[in-house]
Amino acid sequence: MENLSQFPYIAQLIAQKVTASPVFAILLVFASVCITMRLTSGRAGKRIDGDVRTAALLPHWIPYLGHAWWLAFAPKKLEYARSATGDGIFAISMGGIKHNMVVKPSLAKAIFHLKPTVADNHNLVNYLMVHFFGSPSSLHDPRNDEFVFKELHPVLNGLMKESYLAKAMPVLAAGIERNTPNLVSLDKSAAGLKVWELATKAKLMPGKTRCTEVSFFPLIRNFAANIAIPALIGTAFLEKYPNIAQDIWDFDSGIPFFMMQVKPWMPIPSYWRAIAARKRLRAAMVDLFTAMDRKAKGLEIDPSWKDLDGVSEVMWKRHKAWSKLGAELDVWAGGEMSILWASGYDVLYNHNDHKLTKTSMNVNANNMVFWLLLRIYSSPPALSSIRSEIAPFTISEDAQGALKLNIDALTKSCPRLKAAYFESLRIDVGTATMKTIFSDVTLTESASDAFGRPAQSYRIKKGEYIHVNHSLHQTDERYFPEPAVFKPERFLVHGETEGGEKTMTAQQGSIRPYGGGLNLCKGYKFAEREILLFVAGILATWDAEPVGGEWKLPGHVRGSGAYLPARDLRVRLSRRI
């Protein structure tokens, strides 16, 4: 009772504060609204028809914005919600719209196979093209969908064909064989550094033979970019624009600012660098396509381009499609800059899908080379077994013992290497798929995903969004015990032939960082083989040890798909062959 007697005094004190300070009044109202929102916004799933129900909506504090801050600043909250609800789908609110978050792989598979009339997002794709890549909005008018989605983008289906891979992979492998022995220099002078070493703060170790200390992430990312770009765009482009990789990284870092349409005068240095990099990338692509256009017309091209024969067939088909539209070369730049940025933004960003986080040649596959190497180097058992497995396929038979990559064997007959690749994909890639729902749809989980209880069906309503946040499944301990631990063996499948011979294969299982069905990314075959070849070549050629003597892996920072390392990692590299 004594405590209750204080209420009038407290109420009077608050009233005085409100009267004396408008700021206090505003804060009080805002706090009251937030508390009310938290108490009233959550809703349990509503049963609609038999076993069909809507997804439970989690409560939130801030009106309208809802759970947007979770995605921006606290993604671990989604993992907590997954574990707390135990459902196959739970919902959050952003911008006053319900966003359904899919957790279980059978439901994700069903989403991948939805027809575009049921779930699609051309509008979101167009938004990305206009605001991130800077394409003219007129090009992405719905009236141009016939051209954009039925003539231009299907060209990139060629990246899935073995005929393209049969030409591109030898070019890539030759670049790896030629340059991997020079991954780091043994020259003390800056003049002796390769372009991929410039950002590594390389330091030749005194008293040690053939040993150099470097920052590992920038070394691997820039090395992979400088070797992989010519497989699609040719060597002449990289010779003319040797610093293009750094422009790609600077541009990529600005994606959240571009998407939020932040004004360019805002004092954000990384955004200024991104704007400048985008301008340079666009100019480079205009220059390339100008040269290609003149060559196609039989006209003389700028001699600075030297030779355009290395430009892939896919890029020439893109040129043909753009020419058919009759657009100015500057209009082409946004779409083709996306090819450079992600070895095909259109390749790896399926246009029945919304993947701001992609797996790609430049922005993400290069990051994956870093993570996979780091995981293997820091795991002695994995390093030993994988090196033994790849040894017959990485060294030439001549007396020199030079690096020689057997493409087919390394990409198809090395299960331990591929299992490590799958495990690193699971841990180090956080891609997501997002779609707009155009008509009510019911999704049912499989019996295996129900974990002994009756399989649940969920109704997603027209106008809502649905997300497949792949990391929610990839970090789910119900499917992957000890999900934070690197265990490549979880993707190895043992069997035997009819003759009793033991077999071992690597199978991807339920992870789908590349999407699936209608949403399978067009460039996943290229990206997978690229990563495996880079990793095999470097493991065969270089030993790595951490500065300080103990491997302490950096944490994750969200990127455009594959995570970025949270801190610099210094390693010492020495030649093996």
Coordinates of C-alpha atoms in Angstrom, one line a residue:
M1 CA 0.0 0.0 0.0
E2 CA 2.9 2.3 0.8
N3 CA 4.2 1.8 -2.8
L4 CA 0.8 2.6 -4.3
S5 CA 0.7 5.8 -2.4
Q6 CA 3.6 7.0 -4.4
F7 CA 1.7 6.8 -7.7
P8 CA 0.0 10.2 -7.6
Y9 CA 3.4 11.8 -6.8
I10 CA 5.1 10.0 -9.7
A11 CA 2.2 11.0 -12.1
Q12 CA 2.5 14.6 -11.0
L13 CA 6.3 14.6 -11.5
I14 CA 5.9 13.2 -15.0
A15 CA 3.3 15.8 -15.8
Q16 CA 5.6 18.5 -14.7
K17 CA 8.5 17.1 -16.8
V18 CA 6.2 16.9 -19.8
T19 CA 5.0 20.5 -19.4
A20 CA 8.6 21.8 -18.9
S21 CA 10.2 19.8 -21.7
P22 CA 8.7 19.1 -25.1
V23 CA 11.6 16.7 -25.8
F24 CA 10.8 14.7 -22.7
A25 CA 7.1 14.6 -23.8
I26 CA 8.1 13.4 -27.3
L27 CA 10.3 10.7 -25.8
L28 CA 7.6 9.6 -23.4
V29 CA 5.0 9.3 -26.2
F30 CA 7.5 7.3 -28.3
A31 CA 8.3 5.0 -25.5
S32 CA 4.6 4.4 -24.7
V33 CA 4.0 3.7 -28.4
C34 CA 6.9 1.2 -28.6
I35 CA 5.8 -0.6 -25.4
T36 CA 2.2 -0.8 -26.7
M37 CA 3.5 -2.1 -30.1
R38 CA 5.6 -4.7 -28.3
L39 CA 2.6 -5.9 -26.3
T40 CA 0.1 -6.0 -29.2
S41 CA 2.0 -6.7 -32.4
G42 CA 2.7 -10.4 -32.0
R43 CA 0.2 -12.9 -33.3
A44 CA 0.1 -16.7 -33.2
G45 CA -0.5 -18.5 -36.4
K46 CA -4.1 -18.6 -37.3
R47 CA -5.6 -21.9 -38.4
I48 CA -7.4 -21.5 -41.7
D49 CA -8.5 -24.8 -43.0
G50 CA -7.8 -28.1 -41.3
D51 CA -4.0 -28.3 -40.8
V52 CA -3.3 -25.2 -42.8
R53 CA -2.4 -22.1 -40.8
T54 CA -0.7 -18.8 -41.2
A55 CA 2.8 -18.2 -39.9
A56 CA 3.2 -16.8 -36.4
L57 CA 4.1 -13.1 -36.4
L58 CA 6.8 -12.2 -33.9
P59 CA 6.2 -9.1 -31.8
H60 CA 8.3 -5.9 -32.4
W61 CA 8.9 -2.6 -30.7
I62 CA 9.1 0.1 -33.4
P63 CA 6.0 1.0 -35.5
Y64 CA 6.2 0.6 -39.2
L65 CA 10.0 -0.3 -39.3
G66 CA 9.2 -3.4 -37.3
H67 CA 11.9 -6.0 -37.5
A68 CA 14.0 -4.2 -40.1
W69 CA 16.7 -3.5 -37.6
W70 CA 17.1 -7.3 -37.1
L71 CA 18.1 -7.7 -40.7
A72 CA 20.4 -4.7 -40.7
F73 CA 22.1 -5.0 -37.3
A74 CA 21.1 -8.2 -35.4
P75 CA 20.7 -11.1 -37.9
K76 CA 21.3 -13.5 -35.0
K77 CA 17.9 -12.6 -33.8
L78 CA 16.5 -14.6 -36.7
E79 CA 18.3 -17.7 -35.6
Y80 CA 16.9 -17.2 -32.1
A81 CA 13.4 -16.9 -33.5
R82 CA 13.9 -20.0 -35.6
S83 CA 14.9 -22.0 -32.5
A84 CA 12.3 -20.4 -30.2
T85 CA 9.3 -21.1 -32.6
G86 CA 10.4 -24.5 -34.0
D87 CA 8.1 -23.8 -36.9
G88 CA 8.9 -24.2 -40.6
I89 CA 7.9 -20.6 -41.3
F90 CA 7.8 -17.6 -38.9
A91 CA 6.9 -14.1 -39.8
I92 CA 8.3 -10.7 -39.1
S93 CA 7.0 -7.2 -40.0
M94 CA 8.8 -4.5 -42.1
G95 CA 7.3 -1.4 -43.6
G96 CA 3.9 -2.6 -42.4
I97 CA 4.1 -5.7 -44.6
K98 CA 4.3 -9.3 -43.4
H99 CA 7.5 -11.1 -44.4
N100 CA 7.5 -14.9 -44.0
M101 CA 10.8 -16.4 -43.1
V102 CA 11.3 -20.0 -44.3
V103 CA 13.4 -22.3 -42.2
K104 CA 13.0 -25.9 -43.5
P105 CA 14.5 -27.2 -46.7
S106 CA 11.4 -28.9 -48.0
L107 CA 9.5 -25.6 -47.8
A108 CA 12.4 -23.8 -49.5
K109 CA 12.3 -26.3 -52.3
A110 CA 8.6 -25.7 -52.8
I111 CA 9.2 -22.0 -53.1
F112 CA 12.0 -22.5 -55.7
H113 CA 9.4 -24.3 -57.9
L114 CA 6.6 -21.7 -57.6
K115 CA 5.5 -20.4 -61.0
P116 CA 6.3 -16.7 -61.7
T117 CA 2.5 -16.0 -61.8
V118 CA 2.4 -17.0 -58.1
A119 CA 5.6 -15.5 -56.8
D120 CA 8.0 -13.2 -58.7
N121 CA 9.9 -10.0 -58.2
H122 CA 10.8 -8.3 -61.5
N123 CA 10.1 -5.0 -59.7
L124 CA 12.7 -5.7 -57.1
V125 CA 15.2 -6.7 -59.8
N126 CA 14.6 -3.5 -61.7
Y127 CA 15.0 -1.5 -58.5
L128 CA 18.5 -3.0 -58.0
M129 CA 19.5 -2.4 -61.6
V130 CA 18.4 1.2 -61.5
H131 CA 19.6 2.2 -58.0
F132 CA 22.7 0.0 -57.6
F133 CA 24.0 -0.4 -61.1
G134 CA 22.8 2.9 -62.3
S135 CA 20.8 1.6 -65.4
P136 CA 18.3 4.1 -66.9
S137 CA 14.9 3.6 -65.3
S138 CA 13.4 3.8 -68.8
L139 CA 15.1 0.5 -69.7
H140 CA 13.4 -1.2 -66.8
D141 CA 10.0 0.0 -67.6
P142 CA 7.6 -3.0 -67.5
R143 CA 7.1 -2.4 -71.3
N144 CA 10.7 -3.6 -71.8
D145 CA 10.2 -6.8 -69.8
E146 CA 9.9 -8.8 -73.0
F147 CA 13.4 -7.8 -74.0
V148 CA 15.1 -7.8 -70.6
F149 CA 13.7 -11.1 -69.3
K150 CA 13.2 -13.0 -72.5
E151 CA 16.0 -12.0 -74.8
L152 CA 18.8 -10.4 -72.8
H153 CA 18.9 -12.5 -69.6
P154 CA 18.4 -16.0 -71.2
V155 CA 21.8 -15.5 -73.0
L156 CA 23.4 -16.2 -69.7
N157 CA 21.9 -19.7 -69.7
G158 CA 25.0 -20.5 -71.7
L159 CA 27.1 -20.3 -68.6
M160 CA 25.5 -23.6 -67.4
K161 CA 26.3 -25.4 -70.6
E162 CA 29.2 -27.8 -70.8
S163 CA 30.1 -26.3 -74.1
Y164 CA 30.9 -22.9 -72.4
L165 CA 32.6 -24.5 -69.5
A166 CA 34.7 -26.7 -71.8
K167 CA 36.2 -23.4 -73.2
A168 CA 36.2 -21.3 -70.0
M169 CA 37.7 -23.8 -67.6
P170 CA 41.0 -24.4 -69.5
V171 CA 41.5 -20.6 -69.7
L172 CA 41.0 -20.3 -66.0
A173 CA 43.1 -23.3 -65.2
A174 CA 46.0 -22.1 -67.3
G175 CA 45.9 -18.7 -65.5
I176 CA 46.0 -20.5 -62.1
E177 CA 48.9 -22.7 -63.2
R178 CA 50.8 -19.8 -64.6
N179 CA 50.3 -17.4 -61.7
T180 CA 49.9 -19.5 -58.5
P181 CA 53.7 -20.0 -58.1
N182 CA 53.9 -16.2 -58.1
L183 CA 51.0 -15.8 -55.6
V184 CA 53.5 -13.8 -53.4
S185 CA 56.8 -12.3 -54.4
L186 CA 60.2 -13.0 -52.9
D187 CA 61.4 -9.6 -54.0
K188 CA 61.8 -6.9 -51.3
S189 CA 61.1 -4.0 -53.6
A190 CA 57.5 -2.7 -54.3
A191 CA 58.3 -2.8 -58.0
G192 CA 58.5 -6.5 -57.8
L193 CA 55.0 -7.0 -56.4
K194 CA 52.1 -8.3 -58.5
V195 CA 48.9 -6.3 -58.7
W196 CA 47.2 -8.7 -56.3
E197 CA 49.9 -8.1 -53.7
L198 CA 49.6 -4.3 -53.5
A199 CA 47.0 -4.3 -50.7
T200 CA 48.5 -7.1 -48.6
K201 CA 51.3 -5.2 -46.7
A202 CA 53.6 -7.9 -47.9
K203 CA 56.8 -8.4 -45.8
L204 CA 59.7 -10.7 -46.7
M205 CA 60.7 -12.6 -43.6
P206 CA 64.4 -12.1 -42.7
G207 CA 66.4 -15.3 -42.2
K208 CA 63.7 -17.4 -43.8
T209 CA 64.0 -18.8 -47.3
R210 CA 61.1 -18.3 -49.7
C211 CA 58.7 -17.0 -46.9
T212 CA 56.5 -13.9 -47.1
E213 CA 54.1 -12.5 -44.6
V214 CA 50.9 -11.0 -46.0
S215 CA 47.3 -10.1 -45.2
F216 CA 45.6 -13.2 -46.4
F217 CA 42.1 -11.9 -47.4
P218 CA 43.1 -9.1 -49.8
L219 CA 45.8 -11.4 -51.3
I220 CA 43.4 -14.2 -52.1
R221 CA 40.5 -12.0 -53.2
N222 CA 42.5 -9.9 -55.6
F223 CA 44.5 -12.9 -56.9
A224 CA 41.3 -14.8 -57.8
A225 CA 39.7 -11.8 -59.4
N226 CA 42.7 -11.0 -61.6
I227 CA 42.9 -14.6 -62.8
A228 CA 39.1 -15.2 -63.2
I229 CA 38.0 -12.1 -65.0
P230 CA 39.7 -13.0 -68.3
A231 CA 37.7 -16.3 -68.5
L232 CA 34.6 -14.2 -69.3
I233 CA 35.8 -10.8 -70.5
G234 CA 39.2 -11.6 -71.9
T235 CA 42.8 -10.6 -71.0
A236 CA 42.7 -7.3 -73.0
F237 CA 40.2 -5.8 -70.5
L238 CA 42.4 -6.6 -67.5
E239 CA 45.5 -5.3 -69.2
K240 CA 43.8 -2.0 -69.9
Y241 CA 42.2 -1.7 -66.5
P242 CA 44.6 -3.5 -64.1
N243 CA 43.0 -1.9 -61.0
I244 CA 39.5 -2.9 -61.8
A245 CA 39.2 -5.4 -59.0
Q246 CA 39.7 -2.7 -56.3
D247 CA 36.9 -0.7 -58.0
I248 CA 34.6 -3.7 -57.8
W249 CA 35.3 -4.1 -54.0
D250 CA 34.8 -0.3 -53.4
F251 CA 31.6 -0.4 -55.5
D252 CA 30.2 -3.4 -53.7
S253 CA 30.8 -1.9 -50.3
G254 CA 28.3 0.9 -51.2
I255 CA 25.3 -1.4 -51.9
P256 CA 23.3 -0.5 -48.7
F257 CA 23.7 3.2 -49.4
F258 CA 22.7 2.9 -53.1
M259 CA 19.7 0.8 -52.2
M260 CA 18.5 3.3 -49.6
Q261 CA 19.1 6.1 -52.1
V262 CA 21.4 8.0 -49.7
K263 CA 22.2 11.4 -51.1
P264 CA 25.8 11.6 -52.5
W265 CA 26.6 14.6 -50.5
M266 CA 26.2 12.7 -47.2
P267 CA 29.6 12.6 -45.3
I268 CA 30.2 8.8 -45.8
P269 CA 33.7 8.2 -47.2
S270 CA 33.0 4.6 -48.1
Y271 CA 29.9 5.7 -50.1
W272 CA 31.9 8.4 -51.9
R273 CA 34.5 5.7 -52.9
A274 CA 31.6 3.5 -54.1
I275 CA 30.2 6.3 -56.2
A276 CA 33.5 7.0 -57.8
A277 CA 34.2 3.3 -58.4
R278 CA 30.8 2.9 -60.0
K279 CA 31.6 5.7 -62.4
R280 CA 34.9 4.1 -63.3
L281 CA 33.3 0.7 -63.8
R282 CA 30.6 2.1 -66.1
A283 CA 33.2 3.9 -68.1
A284 CA 35.3 0.8 -68.5
M285 CA 32.3 -1.2 -69.7
V286 CA 31.3 1.5 -72.2
D287 CA 34.9 1.4 -73.4
L288 CA 34.8 -2.4 -73.8
F289 CA 31.5 -2.5 -75.6
T290 CA 32.5 0.3 -77.8
A291 CA 35.5 -1.7 -78.9
M292 CA 33.3 -4.9 -79.3
D293 CA 30.7 -2.9 -81.3
R294 CA 33.4 -1.6 -83.7
K295 CA 34.9 -5.0 -84.1
A296 CA 31.5 -6.5 -84.9
K297 CA 30.9 -3.9 -87.5
G298 CA 34.4 -4.5 -89.1
L299 CA 35.6 -1.1 -88.0
E300 CA 39.1 -0.2 -86.7
I301 CA 39.2 -0.4 -82.9
D302 CA 41.4 1.6 -80.5
P303 CA 44.8 -0.1 -80.5
S304 CA 44.9 0.1 -76.7
W305 CA 42.6 -2.9 -76.7
K306 CA 45.1 -5.1 -78.5
D307 CA 43.1 -8.3 -78.9
L308 CA 39.4 -9.0 -78.2
D309 CA 39.6 -12.7 -79.2
G310 CA 39.5 -13.6 -75.5
V311 CA 36.0 -12.2 -74.9
S312 CA 33.7 -15.1 -74.3
E313 CA 30.9 -16.2 -76.6
V314 CA 28.4 -15.3 -73.9
M315 CA 29.5 -11.7 -73.9
W316 CA 29.3 -11.5 -77.7
K317 CA 25.8 -12.8 -77.5
R318 CA 25.0 -10.1 -74.9
H319 CA 26.4 -7.6 -77.4
K320 CA 24.1 -9.0 -80.1
A321 CA 21.0 -8.7 -77.9
W322 CA 21.8 -5.1 -77.0
S323 CA 22.4 -4.3 -80.6
K324 CA 19.0 -5.7 -81.5
L325 CA 17.4 -3.3 -79.0
G326 CA 19.2 -0.4 -80.6
A327 CA 20.1 1.3 -77.3
E328 CA 23.0 3.7 -76.8
L329 CA 26.2 2.1 -75.5
D330 CA 25.8 4.1 -72.2
V331 CA 22.5 2.3 -71.6
W332 CA 24.3 -1.0 -71.9
A333 CA 26.8 -0.1 -69.2
G334 CA 24.6 -0.9 -66.1
G335 CA 23.6 -4.4 -67.3
E336 CA 27.1 -5.2 -68.4
M337 CA 28.7 -3.7 -65.2
S338 CA 26.6 -6.3 -63.3
I339 CA 28.3 -9.0 -65.3
L340 CA 31.7 -7.7 -64.3
W341 CA 30.6 -7.3 -60.7
A342 CA 29.3 -10.7 -60.2
S343 CA 30.4 -12.7 -63.3
G344 CA 26.9 -12.1 -64.3
Y345 CA 24.6 -10.3 -61.9
D346 CA 22.1 -11.8 -64.3
V347 CA 23.9 -15.1 -64.2
L348 CA 23.8 -15.6 -60.5
Y349 CA 20.8 -13.5 -59.8
N350 CA 17.8 -15.4 -61.1
H351 CA 15.1 -13.0 -62.1
N352 CA 12.3 -15.1 -60.7
D353 CA 14.2 -14.5 -57.5
H354 CA 15.5 -11.7 -55.3
K355 CA 19.1 -12.3 -54.2
L356 CA 20.9 -9.3 -53.0
T357 CA 23.3 -11.8 -51.7
K358 CA 24.7 -13.9 -54.5
T359 CA 27.3 -16.4 -55.3
S360 CA 29.5 -15.0 -58.0
M361 CA 32.8 -14.9 -59.7
N362 CA 34.1 -11.6 -58.4
V363 CA 32.2 -10.5 -55.4
N364 CA 31.6 -13.8 -53.7
A365 CA 33.4 -16.8 -55.2
N366 CA 36.7 -15.0 -54.5
N367 CA 35.6 -14.7 -50.8
M368 CA 34.8 -18.4 -50.8
V369 CA 38.3 -19.2 -52.0
F370 CA 39.6 -17.3 -49.0
W371 CA 37.3 -19.1 -46.5
L372 CA 37.8 -22.5 -47.9
L373 CA 41.6 -22.2 -47.9
L374 CA 41.4 -20.8 -44.3
R375 CA 39.2 -23.7 -43.1
I376 CA 41.5 -26.3 -44.7
Y377 CA 44.8 -24.7 -43.6
S378 CA 43.6 -24.4 -40.0
S379 CA 42.4 -28.0 -39.9
P380 CA 45.5 -30.3 -40.0
P381 CA 43.5 -33.5 -40.6
A382 CA 41.6 -31.9 -43.5
L383 CA 44.7 -30.4 -44.9
S384 CA 46.6 -33.7 -44.9
S385 CA 43.7 -35.8 -46.4
I386 CA 42.9 -33.2 -49.1
R387 CA 46.5 -32.7 -50.1
S388 CA 46.9 -36.5 -50.5
E389 CA 43.7 -36.7 -52.6
I390 CA 44.6 -33.9 -55.0
A391 CA 48.3 -34.6 -55.3
P392 CA 47.9 -36.9 -58.4
F393 CA 45.9 -34.2 -60.2
T394 CA 47.9 -31.0 -59.5
I395 CA 51.5 -31.9 -60.4
S396 CA 52.7 -32.4 -63.9
E397 CA 54.5 -35.6 -64.8
D398 CA 57.6 -33.8 -66.3
A399 CA 60.9 -33.5 -64.4
Q400 CA 60.1 -30.0 -63.3
G401 CA 57.1 -31.1 -61.2
A402 CA 55.3 -27.8 -62.1
L403 CA 51.7 -27.1 -61.2
K404 CA 49.3 -28.8 -63.6
L405 CA 45.6 -29.0 -62.9
N406 CA 43.5 -31.9 -64.0
I407 CA 40.2 -30.1 -64.3
D408 CA 37.9 -33.1 -64.5
A409 CA 39.5 -35.0 -61.7
L410 CA 39.7 -32.1 -59.3
T411 CA 36.1 -31.1 -59.9
K412 CA 34.5 -34.5 -60.1
S413 CA 36.8 -37.1 -58.4
C414 CA 38.0 -35.5 -55.2
P415 CA 35.2 -36.0 -52.7
R416 CA 37.2 -34.7 -49.6
L417 CA 37.9 -31.4 -51.4
K418 CA 34.3 -31.1 -52.5
A419 CA 33.0 -32.0 -49.0
A420 CA 35.1 -29.2 -47.5
Y421 CA 33.8 -26.9 -50.1
F422 CA 30.2 -27.8 -49.2
E423 CA 31.0 -27.3 -45.5
S424 CA 32.5 -23.9 -46.1
L425 CA 29.5 -22.9 -48.2
R426 CA 27.3 -23.9 -45.2
I427 CA 29.3 -21.9 -42.7
D428 CA 30.6 -18.9 -44.7
V429 CA 27.8 -18.0 -47.1
G430 CA 24.6 -16.2 -45.9
T431 CA 22.5 -15.8 -49.0
A432 CA 18.8 -15.1 -49.1
T433 CA 16.0 -15.4 -51.6
M434 CA 13.0 -13.0 -51.5
K435 CA 9.8 -13.1 -53.5
T436 CA 6.5 -11.2 -53.7
I437 CA 3.4 -13.3 -53.5
F438 CA 0.8 -12.6 -56.2
S439 CA -1.8 -15.1 -55.1
D440 CA -2.5 -17.1 -52.0
V441 CA -0.3 -20.2 -51.8
T442 CA -0.1 -23.2 -49.4
L443 CA 3.2 -24.8 -48.6
T444 CA 3.6 -28.1 -46.8
E445 CA 6.7 -29.3 -45.0
S446 CA 7.9 -32.9 -45.6
A447 CA 7.6 -35.6 -43.0
S448 CA 11.4 -35.6 -42.4
D449 CA 11.2 -31.9 -41.7
A450 CA 8.4 -32.4 -39.2
F451 CA 10.7 -34.2 -36.7
G452 CA 8.1 -36.7 -35.6
R453 CA 5.1 -34.4 -35.4
P454 CA 2.4 -34.1 -38.0
A455 CA 3.6 -32.2 -41.1
Q456 CA 2.5 -28.6 -41.0
S457 CA 1.0 -26.6 -43.9
Y458 CA 1.3 -22.8 -44.1
R459 CA -0.8 -20.3 -46.1
I460 CA 1.1 -17.3 -47.5
K461 CA -1.3 -14.6 -48.6
K462 CA -1.3 -12.4 -51.6
G463 CA 0.7 -9.2 -51.1
E464 CA 3.0 -10.7 -48.5
Y465 CA 6.7 -11.5 -49.0
I466 CA 8.5 -14.8 -48.5
H467 CA 12.2 -15.2 -47.7
V468 CA 14.4 -18.2 -47.9
N469 CA 17.2 -17.1 -45.6
H470 CA 19.6 -19.9 -46.2
S471 CA 21.7 -19.4 -43.2
L472 CA 18.8 -20.2 -40.9
H473 CA 18.8 -23.7 -42.2
Q474 CA 22.6 -23.9 -42.6
T475 CA 23.1 -23.1 -38.9
D476 CA 20.2 -25.2 -37.6
E477 CA 21.6 -27.8 -35.2
R478 CA 18.6 -30.1 -35.9
Y479 CA 20.2 -30.7 -39.3
F480 CA 23.8 -29.9 -38.6
P481 CA 25.0 -30.8 -35.1
E482 CA 27.7 -28.4 -33.8
P483 CA 26.9 -26.0 -36.7
A484 CA 29.8 -23.6 -35.9
V485 CA 32.4 -26.4 -36.2
F486 CA 34.0 -27.2 -39.6
K487 CA 33.2 -30.9 -40.3
P488 CA 33.6 -31.7 -44.0
E489 CA 32.8 -35.4 -43.3
R490 CA 29.2 -34.5 -42.7
F491 CA 28.9 -34.2 -46.5
L492 CA 30.7 -37.5 -47.3
V493 CA 28.5 -40.5 -48.3
H494 CA 30.1 -43.9 -48.1
G495 CA 28.9 -46.9 -50.1
E496 CA 30.1 -49.8 -52.1
T497 CA 29.7 -51.1 -55.6
E498 CA 28.0 -54.4 -56.6
G499 CA 31.4 -56.0 -56.6
G500 CA 32.0 -54.9 -52.9
E501 CA 34.4 -52.1 -53.7
K502 CA 34.2 -49.2 -51.2
T503 CA 33.1 -45.8 -52.5
M504 CA 33.0 -42.3 -51.2
T505 CA 31.2 -39.3 -52.7
A506 CA 30.5 -35.8 -51.6
Q507 CA 26.8 -34.8 -51.6
Q508 CA 25.4 -31.4 -51.1
G509 CA 22.5 -32.6 -49.0
S510 CA 19.9 -30.0 -48.0
I511 CA 21.9 -26.8 -48.3
R512 CA 20.9 -24.6 -51.3
P513 CA 23.1 -21.5 -51.3
Y514 CA 22.8 -21.3 -55.1
G515 CA 19.0 -21.6 -55.0
G516 CA 17.1 -24.4 -56.8
G517 CA 14.5 -25.3 -59.3
L518 CA 13.4 -22.3 -61.3
N519 CA 15.7 -20.2 -59.1
L520 CA 18.9 -22.2 -59.6
C521 CA 21.6 -19.6 -60.2
K522 CA 22.9 -19.8 -63.8
G523 CA 26.6 -19.6 -62.9
Y524 CA 26.8 -22.1 -60.0
K525 CA 28.8 -24.6 -62.1
F526 CA 31.4 -22.0 -63.1
A527 CA 31.6 -20.7 -59.5
E528 CA 32.0 -24.2 -58.0
R529 CA 34.7 -25.3 -60.4
E530 CA 36.5 -22.0 -60.2
I531 CA 36.7 -22.3 -56.4
L532 CA 37.9 -25.9 -56.4
L533 CA 40.6 -25.2 -59.0
F534 CA 41.9 -22.1 -57.1
V535 CA 42.0 -23.9 -53.8
A536 CA 43.6 -27.1 -55.2
G537 CA 46.3 -25.0 -57.0
I538 CA 47.2 -23.0 -53.9
L539 CA 47.1 -25.9 -51.5
A540 CA 49.5 -27.8 -53.8
T541 CA 51.9 -24.9 -54.2
W542 CA 52.0 -23.1 -50.8
D543 CA 52.2 -23.8 -47.1
A544 CA 50.6 -21.3 -44.8
E545 CA 51.0 -20.7 -41.1
P546 CA 49.4 -18.0 -38.9
V547 CA 51.5 -15.1 -37.5
G548 CA 51.6 -15.9 -33.8
G549 CA 51.6 -19.6 -34.3
E550 CA 47.9 -20.3 -33.6
W551 CA 45.0 -20.2 -36.1
K552 CA 42.4 -17.7 -34.8
L553 CA 39.8 -17.5 -37.5
P554 CA 38.1 -14.1 -37.9
G555 CA 34.4 -13.7 -37.4
H556 CA 31.9 -12.9 -40.1
V557 CA 30.8 -9.5 -41.4
R558 CA 27.8 -9.5 -43.7
G559 CA 28.6 -9.0 -47.3
S560 CA 26.9 -9.5 -50.6
G561 CA 26.6 -13.3 -50.1
A562 CA 29.8 -14.9 -48.8
Y563 CA 30.7 -13.2 -45.6
L564 CA 33.7 -10.9 -45.2
P565 CA 36.2 -11.4 -42.5
A566 CA 35.7 -9.3 -39.4
R567 CA 39.4 -8.5 -39.0
D568 CA 42.7 -8.7 -40.9
L569 CA 44.5 -12.1 -40.8
R570 CA 48.3 -12.2 -41.2
V571 CA 49.8 -15.4 -42.5
R572 CA 53.2 -16.5 -43.7
L573 CA 53.4 -18.3 -47.0
S574 CA 56.2 -20.4 -48.2
R575 CA 56.6 -22.4 -51.5
R576 CA 56.1 -26.2 -51.5
I577 CA 56.9 -26.8 -55.2

